[in-house]
mmCIF file of C-alpha atoms and ligand atoms in Angstrom:
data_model
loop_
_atom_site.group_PDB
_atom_site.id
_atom_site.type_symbol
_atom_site.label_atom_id
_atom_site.label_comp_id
_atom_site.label_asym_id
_atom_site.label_seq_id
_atom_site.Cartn_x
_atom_site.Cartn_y
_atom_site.Cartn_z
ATOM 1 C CA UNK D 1 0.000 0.000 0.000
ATOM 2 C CA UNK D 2 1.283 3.284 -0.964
ATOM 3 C CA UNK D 3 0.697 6.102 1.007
ATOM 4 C CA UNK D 4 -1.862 8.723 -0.118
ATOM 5 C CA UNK D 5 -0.758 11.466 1.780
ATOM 6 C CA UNK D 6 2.675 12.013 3.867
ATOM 7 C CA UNK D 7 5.043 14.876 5.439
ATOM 8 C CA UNK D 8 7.831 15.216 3.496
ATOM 9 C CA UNK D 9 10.950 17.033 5.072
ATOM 10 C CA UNK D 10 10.300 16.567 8.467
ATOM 11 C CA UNK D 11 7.365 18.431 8.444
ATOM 12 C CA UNK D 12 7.839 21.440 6.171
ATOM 13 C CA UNK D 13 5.641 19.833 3.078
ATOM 14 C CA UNK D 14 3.013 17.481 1.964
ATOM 15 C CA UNK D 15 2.863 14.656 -0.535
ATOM 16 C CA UNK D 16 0.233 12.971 -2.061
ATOM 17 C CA UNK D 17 -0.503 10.784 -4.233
ATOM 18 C CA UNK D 18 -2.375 12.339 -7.392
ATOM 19 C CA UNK D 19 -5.539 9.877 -7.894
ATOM 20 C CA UNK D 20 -6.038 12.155 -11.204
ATOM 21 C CA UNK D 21 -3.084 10.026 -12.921
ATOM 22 C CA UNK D 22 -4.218 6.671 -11.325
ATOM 23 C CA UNK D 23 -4.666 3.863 -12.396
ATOM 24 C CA UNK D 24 -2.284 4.505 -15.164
ATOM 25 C CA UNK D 25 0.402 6.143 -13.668
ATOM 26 C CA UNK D 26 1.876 6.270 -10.188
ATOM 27 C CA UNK D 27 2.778 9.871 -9.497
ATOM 28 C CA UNK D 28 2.909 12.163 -6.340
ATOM 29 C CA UNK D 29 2.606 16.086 -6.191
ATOM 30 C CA UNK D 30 4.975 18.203 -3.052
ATOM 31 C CA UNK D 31 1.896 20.433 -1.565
ATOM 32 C CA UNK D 32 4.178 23.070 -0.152
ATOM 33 C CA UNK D 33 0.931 25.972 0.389
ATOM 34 C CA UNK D 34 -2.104 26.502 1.431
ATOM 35 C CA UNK D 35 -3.075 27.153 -1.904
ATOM 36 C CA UNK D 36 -1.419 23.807 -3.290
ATOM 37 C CA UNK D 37 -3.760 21.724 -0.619
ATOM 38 C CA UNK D 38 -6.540 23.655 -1.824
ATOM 39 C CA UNK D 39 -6.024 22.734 -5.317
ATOM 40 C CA UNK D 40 -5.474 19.493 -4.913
ATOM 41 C CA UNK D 41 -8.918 18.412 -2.889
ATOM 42 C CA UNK D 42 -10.440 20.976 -5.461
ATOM 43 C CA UNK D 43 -9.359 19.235 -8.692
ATOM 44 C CA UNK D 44 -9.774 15.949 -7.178
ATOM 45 C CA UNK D 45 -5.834 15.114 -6.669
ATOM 46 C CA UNK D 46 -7.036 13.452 -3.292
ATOM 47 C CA UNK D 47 -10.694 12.735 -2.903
ATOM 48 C CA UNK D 48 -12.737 10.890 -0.442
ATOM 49 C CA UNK D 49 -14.080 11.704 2.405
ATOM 50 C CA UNK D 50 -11.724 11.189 4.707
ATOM 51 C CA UNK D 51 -8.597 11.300 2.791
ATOM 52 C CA UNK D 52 -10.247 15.240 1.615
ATOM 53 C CA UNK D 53 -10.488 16.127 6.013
ATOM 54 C CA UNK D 54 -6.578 15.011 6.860
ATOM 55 C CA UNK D 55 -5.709 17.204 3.700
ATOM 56 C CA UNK D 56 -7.349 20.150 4.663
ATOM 57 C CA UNK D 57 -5.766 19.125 8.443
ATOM 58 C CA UNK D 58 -2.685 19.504 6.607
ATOM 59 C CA UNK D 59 -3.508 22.487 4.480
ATOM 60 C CA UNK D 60 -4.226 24.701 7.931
ATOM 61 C CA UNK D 61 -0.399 23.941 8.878
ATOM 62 C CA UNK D 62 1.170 24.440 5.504
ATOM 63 C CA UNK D 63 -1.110 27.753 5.155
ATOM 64 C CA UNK D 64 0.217 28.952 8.849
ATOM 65 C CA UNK D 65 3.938 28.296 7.816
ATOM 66 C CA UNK D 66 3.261 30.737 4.999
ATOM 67 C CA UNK D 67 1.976 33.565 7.336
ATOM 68 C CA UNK D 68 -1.452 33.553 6.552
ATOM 69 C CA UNK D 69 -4.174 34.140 8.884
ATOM 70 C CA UNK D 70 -6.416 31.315 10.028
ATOM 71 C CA UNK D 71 -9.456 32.999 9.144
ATOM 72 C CA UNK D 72 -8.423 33.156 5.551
ATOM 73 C CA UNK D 73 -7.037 29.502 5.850
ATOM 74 C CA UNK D 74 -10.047 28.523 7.001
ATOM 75 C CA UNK D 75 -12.202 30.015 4.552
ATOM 76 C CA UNK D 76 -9.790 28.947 1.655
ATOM 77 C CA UNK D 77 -10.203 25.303 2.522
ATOM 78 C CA UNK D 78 -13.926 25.141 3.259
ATOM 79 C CA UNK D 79 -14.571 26.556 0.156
ATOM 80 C CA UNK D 80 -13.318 23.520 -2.006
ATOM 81 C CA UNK D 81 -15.779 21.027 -2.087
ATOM 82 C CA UNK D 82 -19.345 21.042 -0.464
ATOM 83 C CA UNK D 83 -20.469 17.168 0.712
ATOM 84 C CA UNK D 84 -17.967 15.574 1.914
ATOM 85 C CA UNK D 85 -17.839 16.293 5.394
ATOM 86 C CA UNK D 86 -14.953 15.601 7.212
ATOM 87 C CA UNK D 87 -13.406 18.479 5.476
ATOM 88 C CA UNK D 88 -15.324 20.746 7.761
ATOM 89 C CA UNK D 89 -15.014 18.288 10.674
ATOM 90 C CA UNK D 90 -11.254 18.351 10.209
ATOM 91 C CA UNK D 91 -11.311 22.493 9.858
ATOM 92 C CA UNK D 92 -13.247 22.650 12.664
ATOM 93 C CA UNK D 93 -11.070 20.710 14.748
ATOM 94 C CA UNK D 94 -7.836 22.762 14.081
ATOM 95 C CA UNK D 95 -9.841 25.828 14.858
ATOM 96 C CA UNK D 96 -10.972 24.635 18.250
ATOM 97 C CA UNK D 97 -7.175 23.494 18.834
ATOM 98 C CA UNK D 98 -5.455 26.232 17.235
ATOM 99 C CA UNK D 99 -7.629 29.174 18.856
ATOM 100 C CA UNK D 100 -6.521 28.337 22.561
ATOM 101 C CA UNK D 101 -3.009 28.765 21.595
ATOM 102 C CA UNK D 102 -1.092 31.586 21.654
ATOM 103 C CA UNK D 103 0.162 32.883 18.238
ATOM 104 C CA UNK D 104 4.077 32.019 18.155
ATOM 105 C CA UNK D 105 2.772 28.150 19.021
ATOM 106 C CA UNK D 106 0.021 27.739 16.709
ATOM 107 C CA UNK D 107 2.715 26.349 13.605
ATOM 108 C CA UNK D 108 3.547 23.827 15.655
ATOM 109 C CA UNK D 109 0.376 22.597 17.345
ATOM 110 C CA UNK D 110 -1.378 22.900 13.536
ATOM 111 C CA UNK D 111 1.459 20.119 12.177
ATOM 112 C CA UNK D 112 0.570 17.873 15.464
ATOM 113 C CA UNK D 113 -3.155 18.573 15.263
ATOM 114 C CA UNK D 114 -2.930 17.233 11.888
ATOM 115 C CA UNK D 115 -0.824 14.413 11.926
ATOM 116 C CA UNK D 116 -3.393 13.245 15.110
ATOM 117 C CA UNK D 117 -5.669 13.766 12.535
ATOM 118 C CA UNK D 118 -4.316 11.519 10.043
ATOM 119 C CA UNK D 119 -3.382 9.046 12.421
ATOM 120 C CA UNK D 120 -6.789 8.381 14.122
ATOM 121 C CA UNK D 121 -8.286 7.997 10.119
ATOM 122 C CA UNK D 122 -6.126 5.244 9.399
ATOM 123 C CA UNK D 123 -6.813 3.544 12.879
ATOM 124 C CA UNK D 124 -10.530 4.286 12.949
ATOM 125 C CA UNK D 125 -10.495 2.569 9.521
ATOM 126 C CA UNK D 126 -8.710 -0.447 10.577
ATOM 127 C CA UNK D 127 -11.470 -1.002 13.133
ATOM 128 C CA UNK D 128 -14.027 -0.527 10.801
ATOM 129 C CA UNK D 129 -12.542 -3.116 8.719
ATOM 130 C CA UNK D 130 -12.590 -5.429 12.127
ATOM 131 C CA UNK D 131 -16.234 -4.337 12.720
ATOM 132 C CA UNK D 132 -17.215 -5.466 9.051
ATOM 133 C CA UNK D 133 -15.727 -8.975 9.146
ATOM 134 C CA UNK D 134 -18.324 -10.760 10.756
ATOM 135 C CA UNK D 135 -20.904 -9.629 7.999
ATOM 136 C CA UNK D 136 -18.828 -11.420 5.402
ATOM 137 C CA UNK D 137 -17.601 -14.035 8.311
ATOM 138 C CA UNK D 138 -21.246 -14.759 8.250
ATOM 139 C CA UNK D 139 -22.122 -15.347 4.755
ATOM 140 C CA UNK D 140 -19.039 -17.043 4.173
ATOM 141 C CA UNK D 141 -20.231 -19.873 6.752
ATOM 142 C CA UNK D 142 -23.379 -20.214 5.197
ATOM 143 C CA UNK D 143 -22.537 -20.320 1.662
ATOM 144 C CA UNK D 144 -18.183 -20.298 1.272
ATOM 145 C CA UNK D 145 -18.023 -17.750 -1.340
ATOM 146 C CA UNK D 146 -18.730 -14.059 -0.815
ATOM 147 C CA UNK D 147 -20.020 -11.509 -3.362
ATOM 148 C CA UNK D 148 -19.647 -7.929 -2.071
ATOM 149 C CA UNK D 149 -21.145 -5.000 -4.730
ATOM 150 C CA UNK D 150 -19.285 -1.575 -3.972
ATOM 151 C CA UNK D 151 -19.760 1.860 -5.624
ATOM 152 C CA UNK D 152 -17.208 4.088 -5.941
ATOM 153 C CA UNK D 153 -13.899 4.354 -4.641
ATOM 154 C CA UNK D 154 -14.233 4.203 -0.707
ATOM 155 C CA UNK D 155 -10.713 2.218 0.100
ATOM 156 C CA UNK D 156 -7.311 3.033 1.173
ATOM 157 C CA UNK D 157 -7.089 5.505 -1.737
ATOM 158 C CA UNK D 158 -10.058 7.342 -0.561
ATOM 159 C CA UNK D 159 -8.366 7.891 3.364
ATOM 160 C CA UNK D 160 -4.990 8.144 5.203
ATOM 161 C CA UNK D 161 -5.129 4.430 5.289
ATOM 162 C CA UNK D 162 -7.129 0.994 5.006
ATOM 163 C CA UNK D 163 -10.281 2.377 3.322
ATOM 164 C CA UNK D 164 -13.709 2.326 4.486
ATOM 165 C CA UNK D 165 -16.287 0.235 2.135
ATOM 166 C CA UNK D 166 -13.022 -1.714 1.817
ATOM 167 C CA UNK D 167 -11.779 -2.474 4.892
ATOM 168 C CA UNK D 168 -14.165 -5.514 5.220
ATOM 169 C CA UNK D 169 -13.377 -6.877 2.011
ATOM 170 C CA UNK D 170 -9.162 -6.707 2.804
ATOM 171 C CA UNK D 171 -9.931 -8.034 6.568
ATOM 172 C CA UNK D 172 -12.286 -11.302 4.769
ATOM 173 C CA UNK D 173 -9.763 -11.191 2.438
ATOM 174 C CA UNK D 174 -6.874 -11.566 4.572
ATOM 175 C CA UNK D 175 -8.325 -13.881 7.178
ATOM 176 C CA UNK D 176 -8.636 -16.642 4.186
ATOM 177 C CA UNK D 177 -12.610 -15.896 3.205
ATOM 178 C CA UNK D 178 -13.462 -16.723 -0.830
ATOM 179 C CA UNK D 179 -14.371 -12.654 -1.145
ATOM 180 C CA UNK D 180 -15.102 -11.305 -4.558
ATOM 181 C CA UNK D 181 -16.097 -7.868 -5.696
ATOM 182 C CA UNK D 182 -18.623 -6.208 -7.860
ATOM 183 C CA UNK D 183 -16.910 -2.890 -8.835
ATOM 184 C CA UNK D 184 -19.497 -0.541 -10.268
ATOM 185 C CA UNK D 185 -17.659 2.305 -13.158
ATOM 186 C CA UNK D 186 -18.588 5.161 -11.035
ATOM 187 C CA UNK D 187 -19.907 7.288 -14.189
ATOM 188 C CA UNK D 188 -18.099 10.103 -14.818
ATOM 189 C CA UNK D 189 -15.467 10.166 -12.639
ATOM 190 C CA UNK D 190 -14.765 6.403 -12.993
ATOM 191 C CA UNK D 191 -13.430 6.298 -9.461
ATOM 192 C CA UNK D 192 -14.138 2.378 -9.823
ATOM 193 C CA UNK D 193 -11.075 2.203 -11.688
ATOM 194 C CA UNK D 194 -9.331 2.840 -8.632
ATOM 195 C CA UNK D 195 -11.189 0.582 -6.417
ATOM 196 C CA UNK D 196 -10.496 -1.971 -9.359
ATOM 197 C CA UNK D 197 -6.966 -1.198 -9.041
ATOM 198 C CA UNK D 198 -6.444 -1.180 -5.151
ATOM 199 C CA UNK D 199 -8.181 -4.526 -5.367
ATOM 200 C CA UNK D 200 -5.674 -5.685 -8.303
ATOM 201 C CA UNK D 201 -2.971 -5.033 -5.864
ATOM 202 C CA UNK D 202 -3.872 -6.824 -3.122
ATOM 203 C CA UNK D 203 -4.808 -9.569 -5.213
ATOM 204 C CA UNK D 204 -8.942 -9.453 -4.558
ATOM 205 C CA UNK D 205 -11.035 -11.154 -6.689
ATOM 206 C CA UNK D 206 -13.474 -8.839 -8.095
ATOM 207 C CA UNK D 207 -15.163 -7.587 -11.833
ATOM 208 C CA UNK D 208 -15.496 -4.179 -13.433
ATOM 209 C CA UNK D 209 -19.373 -3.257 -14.116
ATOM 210 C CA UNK D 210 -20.904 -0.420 -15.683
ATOM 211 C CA UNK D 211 -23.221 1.275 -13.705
ATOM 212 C CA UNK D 212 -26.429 0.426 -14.872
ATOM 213 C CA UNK D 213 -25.564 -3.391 -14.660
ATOM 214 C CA UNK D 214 -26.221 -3.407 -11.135
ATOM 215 C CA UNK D 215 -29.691 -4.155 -10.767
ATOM 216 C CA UNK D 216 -28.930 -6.899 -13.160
ATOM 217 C CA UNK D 217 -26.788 -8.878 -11.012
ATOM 218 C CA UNK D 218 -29.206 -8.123 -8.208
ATOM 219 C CA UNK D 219 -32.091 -10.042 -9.827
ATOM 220 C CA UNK D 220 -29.934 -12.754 -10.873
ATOM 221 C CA UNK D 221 -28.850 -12.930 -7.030
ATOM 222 C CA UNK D 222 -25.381 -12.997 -7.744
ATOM 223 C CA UNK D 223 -25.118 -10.148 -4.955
ATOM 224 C CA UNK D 224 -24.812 -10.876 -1.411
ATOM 225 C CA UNK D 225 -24.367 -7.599 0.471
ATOM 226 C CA UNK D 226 -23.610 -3.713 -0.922
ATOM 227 C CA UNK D 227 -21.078 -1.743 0.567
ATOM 228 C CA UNK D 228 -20.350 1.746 0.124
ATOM 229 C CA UNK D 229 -18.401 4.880 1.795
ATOM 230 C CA UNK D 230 -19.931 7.939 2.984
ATOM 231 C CA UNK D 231 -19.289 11.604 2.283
ATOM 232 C CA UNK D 232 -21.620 12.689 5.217
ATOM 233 C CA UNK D 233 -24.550 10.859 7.129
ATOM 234 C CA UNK D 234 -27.071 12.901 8.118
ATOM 235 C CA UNK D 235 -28.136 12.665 12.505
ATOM 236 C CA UNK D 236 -31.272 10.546 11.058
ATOM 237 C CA UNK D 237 -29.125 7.771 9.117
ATOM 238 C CA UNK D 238 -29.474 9.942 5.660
ATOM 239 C CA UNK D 239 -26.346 9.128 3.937
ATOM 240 C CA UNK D 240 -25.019 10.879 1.104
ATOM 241 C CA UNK D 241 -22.391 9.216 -1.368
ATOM 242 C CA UNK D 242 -21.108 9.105 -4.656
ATOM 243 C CA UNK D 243 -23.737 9.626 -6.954
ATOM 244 C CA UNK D 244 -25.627 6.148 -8.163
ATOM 245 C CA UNK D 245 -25.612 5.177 -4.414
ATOM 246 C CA UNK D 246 -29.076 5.557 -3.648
ATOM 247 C CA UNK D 247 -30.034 3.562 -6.712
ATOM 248 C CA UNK D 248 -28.129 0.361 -5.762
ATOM 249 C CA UNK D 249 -29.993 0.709 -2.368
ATOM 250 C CA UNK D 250 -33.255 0.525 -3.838
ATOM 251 C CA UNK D 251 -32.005 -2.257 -5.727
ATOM 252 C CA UNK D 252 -30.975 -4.225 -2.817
ATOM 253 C CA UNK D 253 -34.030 -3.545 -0.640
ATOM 254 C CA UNK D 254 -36.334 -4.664 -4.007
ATOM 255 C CA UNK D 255 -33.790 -8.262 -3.524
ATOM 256 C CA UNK D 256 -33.798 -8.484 -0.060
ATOM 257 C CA UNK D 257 -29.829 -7.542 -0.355
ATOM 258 C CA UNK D 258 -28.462 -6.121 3.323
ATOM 259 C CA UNK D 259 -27.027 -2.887 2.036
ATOM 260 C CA UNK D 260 -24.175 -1.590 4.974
ATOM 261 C CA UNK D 261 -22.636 1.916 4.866
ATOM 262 C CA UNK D 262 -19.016 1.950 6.044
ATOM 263 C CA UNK D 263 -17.593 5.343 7.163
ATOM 264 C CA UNK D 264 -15.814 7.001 10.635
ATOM 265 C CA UNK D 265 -17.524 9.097 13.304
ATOM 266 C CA UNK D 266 -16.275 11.890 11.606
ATOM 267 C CA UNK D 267 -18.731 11.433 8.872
ATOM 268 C CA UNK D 268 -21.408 11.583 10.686
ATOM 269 C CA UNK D 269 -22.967 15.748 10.414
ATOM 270 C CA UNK D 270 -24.584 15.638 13.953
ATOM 271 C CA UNK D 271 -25.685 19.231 13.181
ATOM 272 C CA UNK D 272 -27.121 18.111 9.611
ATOM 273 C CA UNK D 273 -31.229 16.203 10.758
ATOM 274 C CA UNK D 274 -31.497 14.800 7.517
ATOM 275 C CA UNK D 275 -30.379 13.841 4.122
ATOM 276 C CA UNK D 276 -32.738 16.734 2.660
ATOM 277 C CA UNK D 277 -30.125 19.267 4.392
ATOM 278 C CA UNK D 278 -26.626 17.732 2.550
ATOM 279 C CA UNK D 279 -25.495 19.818 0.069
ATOM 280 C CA UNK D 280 -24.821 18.231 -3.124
ATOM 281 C CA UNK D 281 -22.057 19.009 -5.165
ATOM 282 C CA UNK D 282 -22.675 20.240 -8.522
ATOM 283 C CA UNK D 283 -19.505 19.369 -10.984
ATOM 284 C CA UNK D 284 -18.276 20.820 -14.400
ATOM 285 C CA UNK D 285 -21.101 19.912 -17.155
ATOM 286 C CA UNK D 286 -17.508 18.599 -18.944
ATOM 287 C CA UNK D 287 -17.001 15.875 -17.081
ATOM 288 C CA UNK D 288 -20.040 14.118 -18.785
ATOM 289 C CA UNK D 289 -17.640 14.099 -21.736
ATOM 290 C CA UNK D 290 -17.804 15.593 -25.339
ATOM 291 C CA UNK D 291 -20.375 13.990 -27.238
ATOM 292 C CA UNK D 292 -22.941 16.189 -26.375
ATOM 293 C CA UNK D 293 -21.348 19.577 -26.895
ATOM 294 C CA UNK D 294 -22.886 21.932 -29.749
ATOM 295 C CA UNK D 295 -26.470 19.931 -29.344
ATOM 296 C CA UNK D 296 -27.250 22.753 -27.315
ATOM 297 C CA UNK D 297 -28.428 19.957 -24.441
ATOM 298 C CA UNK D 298 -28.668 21.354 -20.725
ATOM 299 C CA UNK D 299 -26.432 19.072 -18.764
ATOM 300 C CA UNK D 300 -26.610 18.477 -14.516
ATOM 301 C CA UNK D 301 -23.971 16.524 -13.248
ATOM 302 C CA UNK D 302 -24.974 16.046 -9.515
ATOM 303 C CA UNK D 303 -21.654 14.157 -7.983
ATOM 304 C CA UNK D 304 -23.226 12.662 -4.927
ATOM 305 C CA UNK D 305 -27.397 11.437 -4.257
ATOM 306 C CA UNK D 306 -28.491 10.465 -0.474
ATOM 307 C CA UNK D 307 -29.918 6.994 0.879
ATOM 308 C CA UNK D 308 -32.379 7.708 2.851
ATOM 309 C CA UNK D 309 -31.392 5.669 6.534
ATOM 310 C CA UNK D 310 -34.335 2.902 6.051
ATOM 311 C CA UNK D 311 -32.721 1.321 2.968
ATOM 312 C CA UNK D 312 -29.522 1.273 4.925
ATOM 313 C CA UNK D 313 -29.170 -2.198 7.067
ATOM 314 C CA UNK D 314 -26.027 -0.627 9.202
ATOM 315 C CA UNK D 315 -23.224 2.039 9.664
ATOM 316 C CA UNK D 316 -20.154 0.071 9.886
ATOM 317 C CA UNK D 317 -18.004 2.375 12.084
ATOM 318 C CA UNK D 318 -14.918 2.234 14.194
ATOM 319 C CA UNK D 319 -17.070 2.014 17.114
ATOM 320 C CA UNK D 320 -19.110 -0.995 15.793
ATOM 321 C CA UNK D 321 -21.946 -1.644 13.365
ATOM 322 C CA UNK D 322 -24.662 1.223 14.486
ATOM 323 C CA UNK D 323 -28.025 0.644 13.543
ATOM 324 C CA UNK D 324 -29.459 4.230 11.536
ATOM 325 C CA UNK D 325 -32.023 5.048 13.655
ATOM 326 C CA UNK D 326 -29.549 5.006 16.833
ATOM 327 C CA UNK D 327 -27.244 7.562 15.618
ATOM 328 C CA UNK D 328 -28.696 9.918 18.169
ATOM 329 C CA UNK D 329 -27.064 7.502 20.814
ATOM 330 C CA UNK D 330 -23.286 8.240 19.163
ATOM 331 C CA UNK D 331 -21.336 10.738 20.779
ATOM 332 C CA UNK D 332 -19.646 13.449 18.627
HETATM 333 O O1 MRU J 401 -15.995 12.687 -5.360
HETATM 334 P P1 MRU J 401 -15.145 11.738 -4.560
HETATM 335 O O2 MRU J 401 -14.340 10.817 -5.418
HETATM 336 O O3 MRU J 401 -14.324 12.443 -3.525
HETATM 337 O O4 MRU J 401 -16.227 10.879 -3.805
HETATM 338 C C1 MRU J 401 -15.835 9.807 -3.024
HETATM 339 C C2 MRU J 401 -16.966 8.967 -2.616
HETATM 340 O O5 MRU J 401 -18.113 9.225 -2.861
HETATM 341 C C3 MRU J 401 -16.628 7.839 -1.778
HETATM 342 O O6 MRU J 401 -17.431 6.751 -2.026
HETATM 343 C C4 MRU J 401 -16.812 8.353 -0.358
HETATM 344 O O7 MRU J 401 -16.072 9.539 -0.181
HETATM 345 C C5 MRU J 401 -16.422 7.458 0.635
HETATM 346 S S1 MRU J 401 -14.798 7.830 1.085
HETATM 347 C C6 MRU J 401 -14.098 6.555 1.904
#
C-alpha cells in the first residue's frame, strides 16, 4: 500500500498521491501551500471523504507556515468542495485546537493537530474493517463464497489508510474468506477504476461493471451484500455518497440484499437532521464528456445522491456496526 498522503521534510511539506493520474500512472505532487492543498482536494488530486479532512488538516499547517491568517485559511479550505464532510469536521477541529493557543505556538500545534488527525483515520479505519468482518464471516459460513457490490472508490485511496467500504473486504480477504467484488464504473469520474486497481494489488477477486448493470446482477442474485463509503450521514441515518448510491440501495431492498454503509464518526454531520439538508455538489457539465457539446443539451452533473437511513441495514463504524435510527445515541 502506498501512502496517499505524507510529510515530506520533516514536516515542512506534503505529498500525495495524485488519484487524477491513477490507475495509469503512479505519481505524487509536493503540496508546499495553502493554496497547493486547496487545489489538490479541489481538482480531485485526493478525494474521499476522509482522505479530503486530513488534507485540509494539513492544508491549515502548511497555510500557517506561509503567514497567513487562520481565518483566511479557514475560509480557503472550506470553500473547495461542499459534501464531503470531514473536510469541515477536520477544519473545525484545528480551529478549536489552534484558537486556545497563543500565536508564536500555533505552527507547531497545527502540524501535530494534523498528523493526530491523520493518524486516528487510518486507525478508525482499521477497526471498521474489524467491525465489518463478521458480515462477510457470516455469509461465508453459510454459503463459502462471498459476493460484495461496492460503488465508488471508498478504500485506502479514498483515506490516510485501510479504506472504508473496503476495509471488510481486505480483513475477509486476509483472514482466508473466498471474497469477490462487484466494482461498479462510477460514471463520470470512474473512481471504480481505482477501487479496481487497489483490489488488483492486493490480489482481490473482483469484476469491473458499468453502472447500470447493477440491478442486473441483483435479480440474478449474484449479490450478497452492498457496501459503500460515505461523504456525510445525516443525525437521522441519511447518507449521502457518490452519486448512483441511492439507486443500488433501492435495488438491494427490491432483492432483499443487506445494504451496509461503512464510514468514521467523523462522517457523521450531527448538526445536519437529515439527508434533505446535505449539500450536493454540482460538478463541471464537462465531465459528462464531449459527445454532447454543440447539441445545445442542458447538462446536470450532480456528484453525490443520499440513501435515505431505512434502505440502509447498518453504519459500519470504528465504534461498531450502528443501527441508523440510533445515531442519536453516538457521541460526537
Ligand atoms: O468525489 P469523490 O471521489 O471524492 O467521492 C468519493 C466517494 O463518494 C466515496 O465513495 C466516499 O467519499 C467514501 S470515502 C471513503
Amino acid at each position: 500500500m502506498l501512502a496517499t498522503i505524507a510529510e515530506v521534510d520533516g514536516g515542512g511539506a506534503v505529498m500525495i498521491l495524485d488519484q487524477n493520474r491513477l490507475p495509469h500512472e503512479t505519481a505524487f505532487v509536493r503540496l508546499n501551500t495553502l493554496s497547493d492543498a486547496a487545489h489538490a482536494i479541489r481538482v480531485m488530486q485526493v478525494r474521499g471523504a476522509p482522505l479530503i479532512g486530513a488534507t485540509a488538516a494539513y492544508g491549515v499547517a502548511l497555510g500557517l507556515a506561509e503567514g497567513q491568517s487562520l481565518d483566511l485559511i479557514l475560509a480557503t479550505l472550506a470553500a473547495t468542495r461542499p459534501t464531503a464532510v470531514n473536510l469541515h469536521w477536520a477544519l473545525a477541529r484545528m480551529e478549536r485546537v489552534l484558537e486556545k493557543s497563543a500565536l508564536a505556538g500555533r505552527q507547531q500545534l497545527a502540524w501535530e493537530e494534523a498528523r493526530a488527525i491523520a493518524r486516528e483515520d487510518a486507525a478508525a479505519n482499521a477497526a471498521i474493517g474489524q467491525h465489518g468482518l463478521p458480515l462477510l464471516q457470516a455469509i461465508a459460513a453459510r454459503q463459502g463464497k462471498i459476493n460484495v457490490m461496492t460503488h465508488c472508490n471508498a478504500g485506502w485511496l479514498a483515506t490516510v489508510a485501510h479504506g472504508t467500504a473496503l476495509a471488510p473486504i481486505y480483513a475477509a480477504h486476509n483472514a482466508g474468506l473466498t471474497v469477490h467484488v462487484w466494482v461498479s464504473e462510477t460514471r463520470p469520474r470512474n473512481q471504480g477504476l481505482l477501487t479496481a486497481w487497489e483490489l488488483a494489488q492486493a490480489g482481490v477477486p473482483h469484476t469491473l461493471i458499468v453502472d447500470n448493470a447493477a440491478g442486473l446482477l441483483l435479480i440474478q442474485s449474484k449479490v450478497d451484500c452492498v457496501i459503500v463509503g460515505a461523504d456525510r450521514i445525516a443525525a437521522n441515518g441519511d447518507t449521502a455518497n457518490k452519486v448512483g448510491t441511492y439507486l443500488k440501495a433501492l435495488a438491494a431492498r427490491a432483492h432483499g440484499v443487506p445494504f451496509h454503509v461503512a464510514a468514521p464518526v467523523s462522517t457523521i454531520d450531527f448538526a445536519c437532521p437529515d439527508g434533505a439538508h446535505i449539500p450536493i455538489e454540482e460538478r463541471d457539465p464537462a465531465e459528462l464528456g464531449a459527445s454532447s457539446a454543440g447539441m445545445g443539451t442542458a447538462i446536470a452533473n450532480p456528484a453525490f445522491d443520499v440513501t435515505p437511513a431505512g434502505l440502509i441495514a447498518g453504519i459500519i463504524t470504528e465504534r461498531g456496526i450502528i443501527p441508523s435510527y440510533q445515531l442519536a445515541t453516538v457521541k460526537p
